[in-house]
mmCIF file of C-alpha atoms and ligand atoms in Angstrom:
data_model
loop_
_atom_site.group_PDB
_atom_site.id
_atom_site.type_symbol
_atom_site.label_atom_id
_atom_site.label_comp_id
_atom_site.label_asym_id
_atom_site.label_seq_id
_atom_site.Cartn_x
_atom_site.Cartn_y
_atom_site.Cartn_z
ATOM 1 C CA MET A 1 9.227 -31.744 -16.863
ATOM 2 C CA ALA A 2 10.115 -28.771 -14.645
ATOM 3 C CA VAL A 3 7.847 -27.089 -12.127
ATOM 4 C CA ARG A 4 9.330 -23.620 -11.835
ATOM 5 C CA ILE A 5 8.645 -20.565 -9.736
ATOM 6 C CA ILE A 6 7.891 -17.939 -12.377
ATOM 7 C CA GLY A 7 6.949 -15.007 -10.143
ATOM 8 C CA THR A 8 6.907 -13.877 -6.508
ATOM 9 C CA GLY A 9 5.177 -11.160 -4.506
ATOM 10 C CA SER A 10 4.675 -10.022 -0.937
ATOM 11 C CA TYR A 11 2.740 -7.617 1.235
ATOM 12 C CA LEU A 12 3.689 -6.236 4.638
ATOM 13 C CA PRO A 13 1.294 -4.084 6.678
ATOM 14 C CA LYS A 14 2.180 -0.398 6.870
ATOM 15 C CA LYS A 15 2.345 -0.208 10.671
ATOM 16 C CA VAL A 16 5.787 -0.975 12.076
ATOM 17 C CA ALA A 17 6.162 -1.844 15.768
ATOM 18 C CA ASP A 18 9.749 -1.782 17.014
ATOM 19 C CA ASN A 19 11.018 -3.364 20.217
ATOM 20 C CA HIS A 20 10.775 -0.029 22.053
ATOM 21 C CA PHE A 21 7.070 0.065 21.251
ATOM 22 C CA LEU A 22 6.640 -3.484 22.615
ATOM 23 C CA SER A 23 8.379 -2.436 25.831
ATOM 24 C CA THR A 24 5.433 -0.078 26.409
ATOM 25 C CA ILE A 25 3.074 -3.102 26.312
ATOM 26 C CA VAL A 26 5.034 -5.803 28.198
ATOM 27 C CA ASP A 27 8.042 -5.854 30.516
ATOM 28 C CA THR A 28 10.814 -6.291 27.952
ATOM 29 C CA ASP A 29 13.538 -4.285 26.238
ATOM 30 C CA ASP A 30 15.187 -3.898 22.868
ATOM 31 C CA GLU A 31 18.496 -5.390 24.016
ATOM 32 C CA TRP A 32 16.913 -8.603 25.387
ATOM 33 C CA ILE A 33 14.889 -9.175 22.225
ATOM 34 C CA GLN A 34 17.757 -8.457 19.832
ATOM 35 C CA GLN A 35 20.223 -10.617 21.749
ATOM 36 C CA ARG A 36 17.933 -13.608 22.243
ATOM 37 C CA ILE A 37 15.980 -13.557 18.996
ATOM 38 C CA GLY A 38 17.500 -11.035 16.566
ATOM 39 C CA ILE A 39 14.279 -9.134 15.895
ATOM 40 C CA LYS A 40 14.277 -5.308 15.810
ATOM 41 C CA GLU A 41 10.803 -4.643 14.501
ATOM 42 C CA ARG A 42 7.774 -6.289 12.951
ATOM 43 C CA HIS A 43 4.850 -5.152 10.773
ATOM 44 C CA LEU A 44 1.405 -5.389 12.349
ATOM 45 C CA SER A 45 -2.014 -5.281 10.766
ATOM 46 C CA ASN A 46 -4.007 -2.098 11.308
ATOM 47 C CA GLY A 47 -7.162 -4.223 11.621
ATOM 48 C CA LYS A 48 -8.229 -3.679 7.995
ATOM 49 C CA GLU A 49 -5.195 -5.525 6.653
ATOM 50 C CA GLY A 50 -6.512 -9.024 7.375
ATOM 51 C CA THR A 51 -5.137 -12.298 6.044
ATOM 52 C CA THR A 52 -7.191 -12.190 2.828
ATOM 53 C CA TYR A 53 -6.294 -8.550 2.166
ATOM 54 C CA MET A 54 -2.561 -9.185 2.527
ATOM 55 C CA ALA A 55 -2.729 -12.475 0.594
ATOM 56 C CA ALA A 56 -4.556 -10.809 -2.316
ATOM 57 C CA HIS A 57 -1.997 -7.979 -2.455
ATOM 58 C CA ALA A 58 0.880 -10.475 -2.437
ATOM 59 C CA ALA A 59 -0.920 -12.431 -5.184
ATOM 60 C CA GLU A 60 -1.321 -9.332 -7.390
ATOM 61 C CA ALA A 61 2.385 -8.574 -6.985
ATOM 62 C CA ALA A 62 3.311 -12.169 -7.908
ATOM 63 C CA LEU A 63 1.069 -12.103 -10.995
ATOM 64 C CA GLU A 64 2.706 -8.870 -12.128
ATOM 65 C CA ASN A 65 6.169 -10.280 -11.471
ATOM 66 C CA ALA A 66 5.342 -13.431 -13.458
ATOM 67 C CA GLY A 67 3.771 -11.397 -16.257
ATOM 68 C CA ILE A 68 0.562 -13.436 -16.292
ATOM 69 C CA CYS A 69 -3.064 -12.615 -15.555
ATOM 70 C CA ALA A 70 -5.302 -14.078 -12.834
ATOM 71 C CA GLU A 71 -7.423 -15.991 -15.382
ATOM 72 C CA GLU A 72 -4.407 -18.166 -16.163
ATOM 73 C CA LEU A 73 -4.365 -19.647 -12.645
ATOM 74 C CA ASP A 74 -5.644 -23.224 -12.343
ATOM 75 C CA MET A 75 -5.336 -23.351 -8.582
ATOM 76 C CA ILE A 76 -4.798 -21.196 -5.484
ATOM 77 C CA ILE A 77 -3.447 -22.702 -2.270
ATOM 78 C CA VAL A 78 -3.172 -20.488 0.800
ATOM 79 C CA ALA A 79 -1.115 -21.672 3.756
ATOM 80 C CA THR A 80 -2.354 -20.012 6.917
ATOM 81 C CA VAL A 81 -3.121 -20.583 10.584
ATOM 82 C CA SER A 82 -4.836 -17.208 10.929
ATOM 83 C CA ALA A 83 -7.593 -17.036 8.311
ATOM 84 C CA ASP A 84 -10.129 -14.200 8.663
ATOM 85 C CA THR A 85 -13.011 -16.698 8.480
ATOM 86 C CA TYR A 86 -13.506 -20.467 8.642
ATOM 87 C CA VAL A 87 -15.673 -20.254 5.538
ATOM 88 C CA PRO A 88 -15.062 -19.044 2.908
ATOM 89 C CA SER A 89 -11.450 -20.143 2.920
ATOM 90 C CA THR A 90 -8.780 -17.487 2.422
ATOM 91 C CA SER A 91 -7.956 -18.960 -0.978
ATOM 92 C CA CYS A 92 -11.572 -18.590 -2.184
ATOM 93 C CA SER A 93 -11.647 -15.001 -0.886
ATOM 94 C CA VAL A 94 -8.380 -14.279 -2.697
ATOM 95 C CA GLN A 95 -9.831 -15.819 -5.855
ATOM 96 C CA GLY A 96 -12.799 -13.450 -5.624
ATOM 97 C CA ALA A 97 -10.549 -10.466 -4.951
ATOM 98 C CA ILE A 98 -8.170 -11.032 -7.865
ATOM 99 C CA GLY A 99 -10.631 -12.530 -10.364
ATOM 100 C CA ALA A 100 -8.952 -15.911 -10.813
ATOM 101 C CA ILE A 101 -12.172 -17.335 -12.221
ATOM 102 C CA ARG A 102 -10.743 -20.667 -13.410
ATOM 103 C CA ALA A 103 -8.931 -21.592 -10.197
ATOM 104 C CA THR A 104 -9.703 -24.393 -7.738
ATOM 105 C CA CYS A 105 -9.014 -23.052 -4.253
ATOM 106 C CA PHE A 106 -8.288 -24.402 -0.798
ATOM 107 C CA ASP A 107 -6.357 -23.533 2.356
ATOM 108 C CA LEU A 108 -3.705 -25.638 4.026
ATOM 109 C CA ASN A 109 -2.651 -25.590 7.677
ATOM 110 C CA ALA A 110 0.847 -26.809 8.468
ATOM 111 C CA ALA A 111 1.815 -23.826 10.659
ATOM 112 C CA CYS A 112 5.265 -22.452 9.780
ATOM 113 C CA SER A 113 5.862 -25.298 7.306
ATOM 114 C CA GLY A 114 2.673 -24.365 5.443
ATOM 115 C CA PHE A 115 4.276 -22.686 2.441
ATOM 116 C CA LEU A 116 6.544 -25.660 1.759
ATOM 117 C CA PHE A 117 3.707 -28.149 2.172
ATOM 118 C CA SER A 118 1.631 -26.031 -0.227
ATOM 119 C CA LEU A 119 4.420 -25.968 -2.805
ATOM 120 C CA ASN A 120 4.610 -29.758 -2.547
ATOM 121 C CA THR A 121 0.861 -29.973 -3.067
ATOM 122 C CA ALA A 122 1.068 -27.694 -6.107
ATOM 123 C CA TYR A 123 3.842 -29.871 -7.481
ATOM 124 C CA ALA A 124 1.750 -33.016 -7.012
ATOM 125 C CA TYR A 125 -1.281 -31.492 -8.783
ATOM 126 C CA ILE A 126 0.917 -30.355 -11.653
ATOM 127 C CA GLU A 127 2.642 -33.723 -11.903
ATOM 128 C CA MET A 128 -0.754 -35.471 -12.035
ATOM 129 C CA GLY A 129 -1.722 -33.193 -14.905
ATOM 130 C CA MET A 130 -4.554 -31.627 -12.909
ATOM 131 C CA ALA A 131 -3.104 -28.104 -12.998
ATOM 132 C CA LYS A 132 -0.489 -26.182 -14.929
ATOM 133 C CA THR A 133 -0.227 -22.848 -13.143
ATOM 134 C CA VAL A 134 -0.655 -22.634 -9.380
ATOM 135 C CA LEU A 135 -0.570 -19.648 -7.036
ATOM 136 C CA VAL A 136 0.837 -20.580 -3.616
ATOM 137 C CA ILE A 137 0.520 -18.068 -0.788
ATOM 138 C CA GLY A 138 1.601 -17.943 2.848
ATOM 139 C CA ALA A 139 -0.369 -15.291 4.758
ATOM 140 C CA GLU A 140 -0.743 -14.586 8.463
ATOM 141 C CA THR A 141 -2.293 -12.062 10.809
ATOM 142 C CA LEU A 142 -0.571 -13.438 13.900
ATOM 143 C CA SER A 143 -1.174 -10.240 15.850
ATOM 144 C CA ARG A 144 -4.731 -11.565 16.316
ATOM 145 C CA GLU A 145 -3.516 -14.870 17.733
ATOM 146 C CA VAL A 146 -0.818 -13.605 20.072
ATOM 147 C CA ASP A 147 -1.334 -12.981 23.801
ATOM 148 C CA TRP A 148 -0.139 -9.384 24.083
ATOM 149 C CA SER A 149 0.390 -9.831 27.812
ATOM 150 C CA ASP A 150 2.840 -12.770 27.359
ATOM 151 C CA ARG A 151 6.293 -11.273 26.924
ATOM 152 C CA SER A 152 7.913 -14.590 26.058
ATOM 153 C CA SER A 153 5.869 -15.024 22.868
ATOM 154 C CA CYS A 154 4.401 -11.679 21.715
ATOM 155 C CA ILE A 155 7.855 -10.342 20.887
ATOM 156 C CA LEU A 156 8.421 -13.032 18.260
ATOM 157 C CA PHE A 157 5.673 -12.590 15.721
ATOM 158 C CA GLY A 158 4.624 -10.296 12.888
ATOM 159 C CA ASP A 159 2.012 -10.081 10.128
ATOM 160 C CA GLY A 160 2.489 -10.375 6.364
ATOM 161 C CA ALA A 161 1.984 -12.390 3.197
ATOM 162 C CA GLY A 162 4.201 -13.838 0.486
ATOM 163 C CA ALA A 163 3.258 -15.529 -2.777
ATOM 164 C CA ALA A 164 4.839 -17.592 -5.529
ATOM 165 C CA ILE A 165 3.454 -18.762 -8.847
ATOM 166 C CA VAL A 166 4.586 -22.180 -10.010
ATOM 167 C CA ARG A 167 4.132 -23.413 -13.536
ATOM 168 C CA TRP A 168 4.792 -26.520 -15.563
ATOM 169 C CA GLU A 169 7.461 -25.981 -18.204
ATOM 170 C CA GLU A 170 9.512 -28.103 -20.551
ATOM 171 C CA GLY A 171 13.079 -28.734 -19.455
ATOM 172 C CA GLU A 172 15.095 -29.423 -16.343
ATOM 173 C CA GLY A 173 15.291 -27.890 -12.880
ATOM 174 C CA GLY A 174 12.544 -26.222 -10.870
ATOM 175 C CA LEU A 175 11.337 -28.083 -7.783
ATOM 176 C CA ILE A 176 13.645 -31.087 -7.595
ATOM 177 C CA ALA A 177 13.338 -32.894 -4.279
ATOM 178 C CA SER A 178 11.449 -32.616 -1.055
ATOM 179 C CA VAL A 179 11.156 -34.164 2.390
ATOM 180 C CA THR A 180 8.372 -33.517 4.872
ATOM 181 C CA GLY A 181 7.353 -34.820 8.262
ATOM 182 C CA SER A 182 5.043 -34.345 11.228
ATOM 183 C CA ASP A 183 4.880 -35.406 14.867
ATOM 184 C CA GLY A 184 1.492 -34.930 16.463
ATOM 185 C CA SER A 185 2.691 -36.416 19.748
ATOM 186 C CA GLN A 186 4.581 -33.152 20.345
ATOM 187 C CA GLY A 187 1.678 -30.903 19.385
ATOM 188 C CA ASP A 188 1.498 -29.290 22.822
ATOM 189 C CA VAL A 189 4.773 -27.396 22.502
ATOM 190 C CA LEU A 190 3.152 -24.850 20.191
ATOM 191 C CA THR A 191 -0.608 -24.336 20.265
ATOM 192 C CA CYS A 192 -3.276 -21.826 19.293
ATOM 193 C CA LYS A 193 -6.630 -23.134 20.412
ATOM 194 C CA GLY A 194 -8.944 -20.260 19.622
ATOM 195 C CA ARG A 195 -9.672 -18.191 16.546
ATOM 196 C CA GLY A 196 -8.657 -14.585 16.085
ATOM 197 C CA ILE A 197 -10.984 -11.640 15.812
ATOM 198 C CA GLN A 198 -10.682 -8.669 13.506
ATOM 199 C CA ASN A 199 -8.695 -6.274 15.715
ATOM 200 C CA PRO A 200 -5.130 -6.875 16.806
ATOM 201 C CA PHE A 201 -4.581 -6.100 20.521
ATOM 202 C CA HIS A 202 -8.263 -6.824 21.215
ATOM 203 C CA ASN A 203 -8.220 -9.161 24.208
ATOM 204 C CA SER A 204 -11.611 -10.798 23.803
ATOM 205 C CA LYS A 205 -10.259 -14.357 23.638
ATOM 206 C CA ARG A 206 -9.820 -16.525 26.680
ATOM 207 C CA LYS A 207 -6.178 -16.618 27.737
ATOM 208 C CA LYS A 208 -5.822 -20.324 26.998
ATOM 209 C CA ASP A 209 -6.983 -19.742 23.401
ATOM 210 C CA TYR A 210 -4.012 -17.585 22.411
ATOM 211 C CA LEU A 211 -0.841 -18.789 20.820
ATOM 212 C CA LYS A 212 1.269 -20.577 23.443
ATOM 213 C CA MET A 213 4.758 -21.881 23.086
ATOM 214 C CA GLU A 214 7.324 -23.830 25.074
ATOM 215 C CA GLY A 215 10.250 -21.799 23.785
ATOM 216 C CA GLN A 216 13.085 -24.123 24.651
ATOM 217 C CA ALA A 217 11.316 -27.232 23.300
ATOM 218 C CA VAL A 218 10.652 -25.422 20.002
ATOM 219 C CA PHE A 219 14.276 -24.325 19.899
ATOM 220 C CA ARG A 220 15.559 -27.895 20.379
ATOM 221 C CA PHE A 221 13.116 -29.253 17.793
ATOM 222 C CA ALA A 222 14.204 -26.710 15.164
ATOM 223 C CA VAL A 223 17.953 -27.081 15.565
ATOM 224 C CA THR A 224 17.827 -30.883 15.354
ATOM 225 C CA THR A 225 15.114 -31.364 12.716
ATOM 226 C CA VAL A 226 16.190 -28.816 10.104
ATOM 227 C CA PRO A 227 19.821 -29.988 9.744
ATOM 228 C CA ARG A 228 18.502 -33.553 9.524
ATOM 229 C CA CYS A 229 16.088 -32.847 6.688
ATOM 230 C CA VAL A 230 18.571 -30.652 4.829
ATOM 231 C CA LYS A 231 21.036 -33.557 4.959
ATOM 232 C CA GLN A 232 18.313 -35.920 3.716
ATOM 233 C CA ILE A 233 17.700 -33.651 0.718
ATOM 234 C CA LEU A 234 21.416 -33.425 -0.046
ATOM 235 C CA LYS A 235 21.791 -37.199 0.153
ATOM 236 C CA LYS A 236 18.764 -37.762 -2.033
ATOM 237 C CA THR A 237 20.097 -35.436 -4.734
ATOM 238 C CA GLU A 238 23.770 -36.373 -4.320
ATOM 239 C CA LEU A 239 24.660 -32.747 -3.717
ATOM 240 C CA ASP A 240 26.862 -31.071 -1.139
ATOM 241 C CA VAL A 241 26.327 -27.889 0.886
ATOM 242 C CA GLU A 242 28.830 -26.156 -1.432
ATOM 243 C CA ASP A 243 26.430 -26.697 -4.352
ATOM 244 C CA ILE A 244 23.725 -24.674 -2.610
ATOM 245 C CA LYS A 245 23.626 -20.905 -3.123
ATOM 246 C CA PHE A 246 21.108 -20.071 -0.394
ATOM 247 C CA PHE A 247 19.416 -21.810 2.496
ATOM 248 C CA ILE A 248 16.069 -20.036 2.751
ATOM 249 C CA LEU A 249 14.731 -20.983 6.146
ATOM 250 C CA HIS A 250 11.613 -20.125 8.061
ATOM 251 C CA GLN A 251 12.471 -16.858 9.817
ATOM 252 C CA ALA A 252 11.830 -17.896 13.406
ATOM 253 C CA ASN A 253 14.782 -16.684 15.327
ATOM 254 C CA LEU A 254 18.393 -15.591 14.666
ATOM 255 C CA ARG A 255 19.897 -17.992 17.208
ATOM 256 C CA ILE A 256 18.030 -20.938 15.682
ATOM 257 C CA LEU A 257 19.344 -20.070 12.209
ATOM 258 C CA GLU A 258 22.897 -19.539 13.488
ATOM 259 C CA LEU A 259 22.945 -22.919 15.196
ATOM 260 C CA ILE A 260 21.507 -24.685 12.134
ATOM 261 C CA ALA A 261 24.216 -23.071 9.948
ATOM 262 C CA LYS A 262 26.867 -24.204 12.422
ATOM 263 C CA ARG A 263 25.551 -27.756 12.545
ATOM 264 C CA LEU A 264 25.517 -27.939 8.748
ATOM 265 C CA LYS A 265 29.017 -26.369 8.650
ATOM 266 C CA VAL A 266 27.759 -23.682 6.283
ATOM 267 C CA ASP A 267 28.726 -20.002 6.372
ATOM 268 C CA ILE A 268 25.871 -17.951 7.846
ATOM 269 C CA ASP A 269 26.112 -15.650 4.782
ATOM 270 C CA LYS A 270 24.360 -18.417 2.830
ATOM 271 C CA PHE A 271 21.341 -17.953 5.120
ATOM 272 C CA PRO A 272 19.583 -14.776 3.946
ATOM 273 C CA MET A 273 17.461 -13.204 6.694
ATOM 274 C CA ASN A 274 14.843 -10.540 7.166
ATOM 275 C CA LEU A 275 13.566 -11.558 10.594
ATOM 276 C CA ASP A 276 15.146 -8.443 12.108
ATOM 277 C CA ARG A 277 12.607 -6.354 10.143
ATOM 278 C CA TYR A 278 9.542 -8.612 10.023
ATOM 279 C CA GLY A 279 9.777 -11.025 12.962
ATOM 280 C CA ASN A 280 8.316 -14.497 12.609
ATOM 281 C CA THR A 281 5.434 -14.438 10.119
ATOM 282 C CA SER A 282 4.880 -18.233 10.194
ATOM 283 C CA SER A 283 3.829 -19.580 6.777
ATOM 284 C CA ALA A 284 4.516 -16.174 5.166
ATOM 285 C CA SER A 285 8.170 -15.938 6.162
ATOM 286 C CA ILE A 286 9.716 -18.123 3.427
ATOM 287 C CA PRO A 287 7.786 -16.572 0.486
ATOM 288 C CA ILE A 288 8.401 -13.027 1.770
ATOM 289 C CA LEU A 289 12.139 -13.747 1.899
ATOM 290 C CA LEU A 290 12.051 -15.462 -1.492
ATOM 291 C CA ASP A 291 10.352 -12.395 -2.957
ATOM 292 C CA GLU A 292 13.002 -10.086 -1.497
ATOM 293 C CA LEU A 293 15.800 -12.173 -3.006
ATOM 294 C CA ASN A 294 14.027 -12.340 -6.352
ATOM 295 C CA ARG A 295 13.321 -8.604 -6.501
ATOM 296 C CA ASN A 296 16.890 -7.789 -5.486
ATOM 297 C CA HIS A 297 18.079 -9.958 -8.420
ATOM 298 C CA LEU A 298 19.992 -12.280 -6.104
ATOM 299 C CA LEU A 299 18.625 -15.422 -7.755
ATOM 300 C CA GLU A 300 19.890 -16.442 -11.173
ATOM 301 C CA ARG A 301 18.697 -19.189 -13.458
ATOM 302 C CA GLY A 302 20.420 -22.434 -12.444
ATOM 303 C CA ASP A 303 21.037 -21.443 -8.804
ATOM 304 C CA LYS A 304 20.261 -24.244 -6.394
ATOM 305 C CA ILE A 305 18.491 -23.249 -3.201
ATOM 306 C CA ILE A 306 17.162 -25.204 -0.260
ATOM 307 C CA MET A 307 14.078 -23.981 1.559
ATOM 308 C CA SER A 308 13.176 -25.356 4.955
ATOM 309 C CA GLY A 309 10.192 -24.816 7.225
ATOM 310 C CA PHE A 310 9.496 -26.021 10.760
ATOM 311 C CA GLY A 311 6.707 -25.297 13.168
ATOM 312 C CA GLY A 312 3.563 -26.188 15.054
ATOM 313 C CA GLY A 313 1.986 -29.588 14.690
ATOM 314 C CA LEU A 314 4.842 -30.377 14.836
ATOM 315 C CA THR A 315 5.623 -30.137 11.139
ATOM 316 C CA TRP A 316 8.785 -29.753 9.096
ATOM 317 C CA GLY A 317 10.113 -29.997 5.600
ATOM 318 C CA ALA A 318 12.883 -29.102 3.186
ATOM 319 C CA MET A 319 12.874 -28.659 -0.547
ATOM 320 C CA LEU A 320 15.588 -28.294 -3.154
ATOM 321 C CA LEU A 321 14.898 -26.204 -6.181
ATOM 322 C CA GLU A 322 16.849 -24.956 -9.126
ATOM 323 C CA TRP A 323 15.841 -21.384 -9.923
HETATM 324 N N1 ACO B 401 11.930 -9.725 27.769
HETATM 325 C C1 ACO B 401 12.682 -9.848 28.889
HETATM 326 N N2 ACO B 401 12.779 -10.988 29.588
HETATM 327 C C2 ACO B 401 12.107 -12.052 29.137
HETATM 328 C C3 ACO B 401 11.309 -12.001 27.988
HETATM 329 C C4 ACO B 401 11.237 -10.780 27.296
HETATM 330 N N3 ACO B 401 10.501 -10.624 26.181
HETATM 331 N N4 ACO B 401 10.758 -13.207 27.791
HETATM 332 C C5 ACO B 401 11.187 -14.008 28.773
HETATM 333 N N5 ACO B 401 11.993 -13.301 29.594
HETATM 334 C C6 ACO B 401 12.677 -13.765 30.795
HETATM 335 C C7 ACO B 401 11.964 -14.909 31.468
HETATM 336 O O1 ACO B 401 10.909 -14.456 32.289
HETATM 337 C C8 ACO B 401 13.078 -15.512 32.264
HETATM 338 O O2 ACO B 401 13.272 -14.754 33.418
HETATM 339 P P1 ACO B 401 13.655 -15.481 34.819
HETATM 340 O O3 ACO B 401 14.957 -16.167 34.553
HETATM 341 O O4 ACO B 401 13.728 -14.331 35.740
HETATM 342 O O5 ACO B 401 12.531 -16.430 35.055
HETATM 343 C C9 ACO B 401 14.286 -15.320 31.375
HETATM 344 O O6 ACO B 401 13.954 -14.270 30.440
HETATM 345 C C10 ACO B 401 14.660 -16.544 30.581
HETATM 346 O O7 ACO B 401 13.442 -17.106 30.076
HETATM 347 P P2 ACO B 401 13.428 -18.384 29.208
HETATM 348 O O8 ACO B 401 12.039 -18.655 28.728
HETATM 349 O O9 ACO B 401 14.164 -19.468 29.927
HETATM 350 O O10 ACO B 401 14.281 -17.838 28.022
HETATM 351 P P3 ACO B 401 15.037 -18.611 26.901
HETATM 352 O O11 ACO B 401 16.489 -18.498 27.107
HETATM 353 O O12 ACO B 401 14.448 -19.959 26.657
HETATM 354 O O13 ACO B 401 14.658 -17.705 25.666
HETATM 355 C C11 ACO B 401 13.204 -17.722 23.775
HETATM 356 C C12 ACO B 401 13.295 -17.587 25.277
HETATM 357 C C13 ACO B 401 13.977 -16.585 23.139
HETATM 358 C C14 ACO B 401 11.751 -17.642 23.356
HETATM 359 C C15 ACO B 401 13.859 -19.078 23.377
HETATM 360 O O14 ACO B 401 13.296 -20.144 24.112
HETATM 361 C C16 ACO B 401 13.726 -19.349 21.944
HETATM 362 O O15 ACO B 401 14.385 -18.738 21.138
HETATM 363 N N6 ACO B 401 12.886 -20.320 21.596
HETATM 364 C C17 ACO B 401 12.548 -20.601 20.233
HETATM 365 C C18 ACO B 401 11.175 -20.152 20.068
HETATM 366 C C19 ACO B 401 10.914 -19.614 18.712
HETATM 367 O O16 ACO B 401 11.696 -19.023 18.018
HETATM 368 N N7 ACO B 401 9.713 -19.843 18.340
HETATM 369 C C20 ACO B 401 9.287 -19.381 17.084
HETATM 370 C C21 ACO B 401 7.872 -19.677 16.960
HETATM 371 S S1 ACO B 401 7.616 -21.282 16.555
HETATM 372 C C22 ACO B 401 8.146 -21.469 15.044
HETATM 373 O O17 ACO B 401 8.147 -20.578 14.254
HETATM 374 C C23 ACO B 401 8.627 -22.776 14.703
#
């Protein structure tokens, strides 16, 4: 049995905010942001482009790419930490928007590891025979969760959505191996205690409710945990870094990715990136990047790729798949 990704899609809001624009909001500059983090610009919701809106657009694009219709979906899982509403879930709202009448729907919160955890969940449902075709989405409107007066965090994030459709097929390959983990004892290094409201830049939340991060602790966590779980995956599958075409990592920060590549002794060219254009879109970053690679025909049948996510919770994971 193979559980394959048969289609991908993404949606980025139209509004682009570059570093110069951010320097009109907080005391920062383009050079500092590019040197420390590698981000030049990010896409931000115009207020109407909420999490459901972006997720549904990414879903439509993935359905078209896969060449299937919404009625064929057995399940929709949306990974998000920035849903428009508690209830209905984003996945149910997406179901309504795209007409996936047969699907069972639920959301999953694992912060920036959410897309990987959702893919694992899809795999498990498929393996149990409870679903055949699953739509997995990562979608975030982080501009609603960010404190736009905190220069150490607001520069990092962007909005967007990415989607992948996985399906059971005969044969080999697809999702092959996975490792995941969590450490709630370190939850305080990255928190978001309140819920967003519809307008980005609208400061109606209490300051302590916004997204808060201990930057250096997150940095240390990422550069130790990701190489460890990538090595676990390689050991499990008896593969070597040379066998891997791409390492598709959560797009948090250029320096984090560079250090991970160095620690794994892998050329940075094997780490595709788009964080310079989109910033950190949490659970959406891996599927947005996957969609770019797919649409640019950079993935060929048989290619082995490793995806890895890491983020709040703390949570982390890595997955090997054969395209
Ligand atoms: N512009 C200009 N100066 C700034 C800015 C800014 N946007 N932000 C902070 N500074 C200043 C600080 O005030 C401080 O000034 P001081 O020395 O006068 O006090 C100085 O820069 C250094 O601040 P630090 O916080 O010590 O900066 P650091 O070197 O740790 O870099 C950074 C901060 C880039 C956030 C770093 O900690 C980092 O990369 N952390 C990883 C965080 C990350 O990527 N998180 C992603 C989200 S979580 C996830 O996706 C898993």
